Amino acid sequence: MAQIELKQVAKKFGDVYAVQPMDLTIQDGEFVALLGPSGCGKTTTLRMISGLEAVSSGQILIDGQDVTWNHPSARDIAFVFQFFALYPHMTVRQNIAFTLEAQKVPKAQVEKRVFDVARLLQIEHLLRLRPKALSGGDRQRVTLARALVRHPKAFLMDEPLGALDADFRATMRAEIKRLHLAQHATTVYVTHDQIEAMAMSDRIVIMSNARVQQIGTPAQVYYDPANLFVARFIGSPGMNLVKGRYTNGMVQLPGANQLPLPERWQAAIANQLSSEDVVLGFRPEAAKISADGVLNTQVYASALHGAYAMLHLALDGEKGETMTHVRAAKNTIYPIGTPLRFDLDPQMVRFFDPKTELALTLA
Amino acid sequence: MFPDNQTSQRTGYQQRQLSDRSIQWLFITPTLILLALFNIFPLFYSLYLSFTDFSAIGTAAPVWVGFKNFSTLLNDPQIWKYFATTGRFAFLSVGLQTVLGFALAMLLREKFRGSGLITTLILIPMMLSPVVVGFFWKSIFNPSSGIFNYALGYFHPASAPGPSWLDSSSRALWAVVIVDVWMWTPFVMLLCLSGLNAIPDYLYEAAAIDRASAWFQFWRITLPQVLPLLMIAVLFRTIEAFKSFDLVMGMTGGGPGDSTELVAVNLFRIAFEGQWRTSYASALAYIVLVIIMAISNVYIRNLNKVRGEG
């Protein structure tokens, strides 16, 4: 397994950047997800690492060796395609053996390795079938087998579960994660599904508009989003973002609400904010409903999510323009229109500069 | 109210269906009459004639002779020689067309500036009339004035004559093969090209990731993917080769001697030259038909096997 390094790698189609120059180092054995909405450049990045797409500028290193202009076959990486890309005229066995036969591995060894990987993925009974006779999940297992049989330096996966139905996705997610741990395989995983990225990755690279927005662990991107895009994109619903004005240690919020600032934030805000405008951010679970809470709202809607209820609270009361999502106990009933007060966990509030859209940081 | 409504709707629907059907018949009937008159009737009439003694220019009515025509034909070594010549011609020309057509398709697969124009130019030979092609290739093969030998390097036909083609019993069949290949390679190329273009790019991407060499990709992906269409091309060309008549007639008329006497040419001779042995020719035509059907059957069976695997 190997370390992958991207140095100022960029891709341009004509005058338009598909991927702005980016730096990224993926450690040996690490599982990194490239996460973002469609068209953000994540698949292009993956294809550049694989060599299926040429870079416009920058360098790609695998184990310290410059492979920027190497053919995909010279990089010794495996690629799992979104729509499987199995060879339709070959049996499952031939599909898996293809890469070994292409490298003239002795026949007996091919048989053994194909059988071993088939047993690992529990597809021994499918070896004689052709891809079109398989279900989506089994096809995905075959593509994984085809990647695993070779012991490549790294696995690149392009939305490998995108074509599967929701039920099955959770199962395959767990299978891929277990395979990753068992094989200690450096893996780059493209997805637009944040749950997938959060559940599987060691680190997540969040991309939008051809640009890297944040690189961090799942906890980092969830609790400390680097900017408004990440705050909105991660979590469902995303982070509550409320526009306000900062004056004298207080944030003035809609509906005549005032949030006294935790002390540790006061200096940071005073130093970093370019004007009085500020955006308050907090996760739904950061709010604590209490009769003497500082923020005064009105219940706009409530939805039971099973283990908890998600309340839609209007900060500006009747007008209902500034909506926040707050998590509440599942067994209390909150009729629509009821006034409701809540407090915020001071550890879990975040602030953003609306001009730069960047998060403010504590010194 | 409600049931009434339904009934009236139903009758309205039925009326329209009836008129639709009569319109269908109106369109189909003339075609059916023509088909029956010019295809189905001759088919069965010639089958009947093949069991009789009859000449279309004679005055006698057909006389039933049973299998006599067939047994005469099948015991005639001359006919078997013509079949052998036809088989050789079919094997050589279809073989060359397949190899060249596939190679051309591989070359034209990558799009480049003017590739559309070049493809169209390559297709022109198969759009020409075979008789016309036969006649102008006759001039091209002419040893003293033709361009073929000139192109081979014989620049002074008067002092150093090149090989004669159509007058040589050893080379005449080759000459016909060359022209047939010139004319029909584009057809094979066209089918192969559409087969190649239908192979999805991601198979090659997967193969590149799987570290397959270009050669390995060709044998394991390109060829098996194109094979069904390639086999259709070969099937069509083989059937056509067994029926070849007009091109040979225009170029050699079956000669010199009987070196290019294909079955179809001989069939024409029996039917429309000399005594017009109509019933004997019908019997030969049916033998050719059975052979073509047998060959096609073998092909189609293999094709289905390849398809089933695809």
GROMACS .gro file of N, CA and C in nm, chain A residues 47 73 76 79 85-90 99 101-102 130 132 146 150, chain B residues 202-203 205-212 216 220-221 224-225 309-310:
model
  102
   47ARG      N    1  -1.002   1.073  -1.114
   47ARG     CA    2  -0.956   1.023  -1.244
   47ARG      C    3  -0.814   1.072  -1.274
   73SER      N    4  -0.196   0.212  -1.639
   73SER     CA    5  -0.149   0.076  -1.613
   73SER      C    6  -0.014   0.076  -1.544
   76ASP      N    7  -0.022   0.112  -1.103
   76ASP     CA    8  -0.056   0.004  -1.011
   76ASP      C    9  -0.162   0.045  -0.909
   79PHE      N   10  -0.926   0.077  -0.969
   79PHE     CA   11  -1.031   0.178  -0.981
   79PHE      C   12  -1.165   0.106  -0.982
   85ALA      N   13  -1.853  -0.119  -1.484
   85ALA     CA   14  -1.758  -0.139  -1.594
   85ALA      C   15  -1.704  -0.281  -1.599
   86LEU      N   16  -1.790  -0.378  -1.576
   86LEU     CA   17  -1.748  -0.518  -1.592
   86LEU      C   18  -1.746  -0.551  -1.741
   87TYR      N   19  -1.662  -0.650  -1.778
   87TYR     CA   20  -1.656  -0.692  -1.918
   87TYR      C   21  -1.776  -0.782  -1.946
   88PRO      N   22  -1.870  -0.736  -2.029
   88PRO     CA   23  -1.998  -0.807  -2.041
   88PRO      C   24  -1.985  -0.945  -2.106
   89HIS      N   25  -1.881  -0.967  -2.187
   89HIS     CA   26  -1.872  -1.094  -2.259
   89HIS      C   27  -1.791  -1.198  -2.182
   90MET      N   28  -1.753  -1.165  -2.060
   90MET     CA   29  -1.675  -1.261  -1.982
   90MET      C   30  -1.753  -1.304  -1.859
   99THR      N   31  -0.711  -0.910  -1.503
   99THR     CA   32  -0.592  -0.830  -1.472
   99THR      C   33  -0.470  -0.920  -1.445
  101GLU      N   34  -0.427  -1.225  -1.577
  101GLU     CA   35  -0.387  -1.283  -1.706
  101GLU      C   36  -0.315  -1.180  -1.791
  102ALA      N   37  -0.359  -1.054  -1.780
  102ALA     CA   38  -0.293  -0.947  -1.856
  102ALA      C   39  -0.148  -0.932  -1.813
  130ARG      N   40  -2.240  -1.460  -1.607
  130ARG     CA   41  -2.199  -1.336  -1.673
  130ARG      C   42  -2.260  -1.218  -1.600
  132LYS      N   43  -2.444  -0.974  -1.667
  132LYS     CA   44  -2.583  -0.930  -1.682
  132LYS      C   45  -2.680  -1.019  -1.604
  146ARG      N   46  -1.240  -0.767  -0.844
  146ARG     CA   47  -1.147  -0.739  -0.952
  146ARG      C   48  -1.037  -0.644  -0.905
  150ARG      N   49  -0.561  -0.805  -0.715
  150ARG     CA   50  -0.430  -0.766  -0.766
  150ARG      C   51  -0.333  -0.721  -0.660
  565TYR      N   52  -1.565   0.287  -2.128
  565TYR     CA   53  -1.527   0.247  -1.993
  565TYR      C   54  -1.465   0.108  -1.989
  566LEU      N   55  -1.494   0.024  -2.089
  566LEU     CA   56  -1.430  -0.108  -2.091
  566LEU      C   57  -1.279  -0.092  -2.110
  568GLU      N   58  -1.113   0.181  -2.028
  568GLU     CA   59  -1.061   0.243  -1.905
  568GLU      C   60  -1.037   0.135  -1.801
  569ALA      N   61  -1.135   0.045  -1.788
  569ALA     CA   62  -1.119  -0.063  -1.691
  569ALA      C   63  -0.998  -0.148  -1.727
  570ALA      N   64  -0.979  -0.172  -1.857
  570ALA     CA   65  -0.867  -0.255  -1.901
  570ALA      C   66  -0.734  -0.185  -1.874
  571ALA      N   67  -0.731  -0.052  -1.893
  571ALA     CA   68  -0.608   0.022  -1.863
  571ALA      C   69  -0.576   0.012  -1.715
  572ILE      N   70  -0.678   0.025  -1.631
  572ILE     CA   71  -0.659   0.010  -1.487
  572ILE      C   72  -0.612  -0.132  -1.456
  573ASP      N   73  -0.668  -0.230  -1.529
  573ASP     CA   74  -0.630  -0.370  -1.508
  573ASP      C   75  -0.495  -0.404  -1.568
  574ARG      N   76  -0.426  -0.304  -1.617
  574ARG     CA   77  -0.289  -0.317  -1.668
  574ARG      C   78  -0.279  -0.409  -1.789
  575ALA      N   79  -0.380  -0.401  -1.877
  575ALA     CA   80  -0.377  -0.482  -1.999
  575ALA      C   81  -0.304  -0.406  -2.109
  579PHE      N   82  -0.341  -0.719  -2.566
  579PHE     CA   83  -0.431  -0.795  -2.480
  579PHE      C   84  -0.573  -0.738  -2.486
  583ARG      N   85  -0.896  -0.951  -2.608
  583ARG     CA   86  -0.991  -0.986  -2.503
  583ARG      C   87  -1.112  -0.895  -2.497
  584ILE      N   88  -1.102  -0.775  -2.556
  584ILE     CA   89  -1.219  -0.685  -2.550
  584ILE      C   90  -1.269  -0.650  -2.689
  587PRO      N   91  -1.384  -0.981  -2.925
  587PRO     CA   92  -1.510  -1.045  -2.883
  587PRO      C   93  -1.631  -0.952  -2.889
  588GLN      N   94  -1.608  -0.822  -2.867
  588GLN     CA   95  -1.722  -0.730  -2.872
  588GLN      C   96  -1.771  -0.707  -3.014
  672GLU      N   97  -2.323  -1.553  -2.541
  672GLU     CA   98  -2.215  -1.528  -2.448
  672GLU      C   99  -2.199  -1.381  -2.418
  673GLY      N  100  -2.245  -1.296  -2.515
  673GLY     CA  101  -2.218  -1.152  -2.503
  673GLY      C  102  -2.306  -1.083  -2.399
   0.00000   0.00000   0.00000
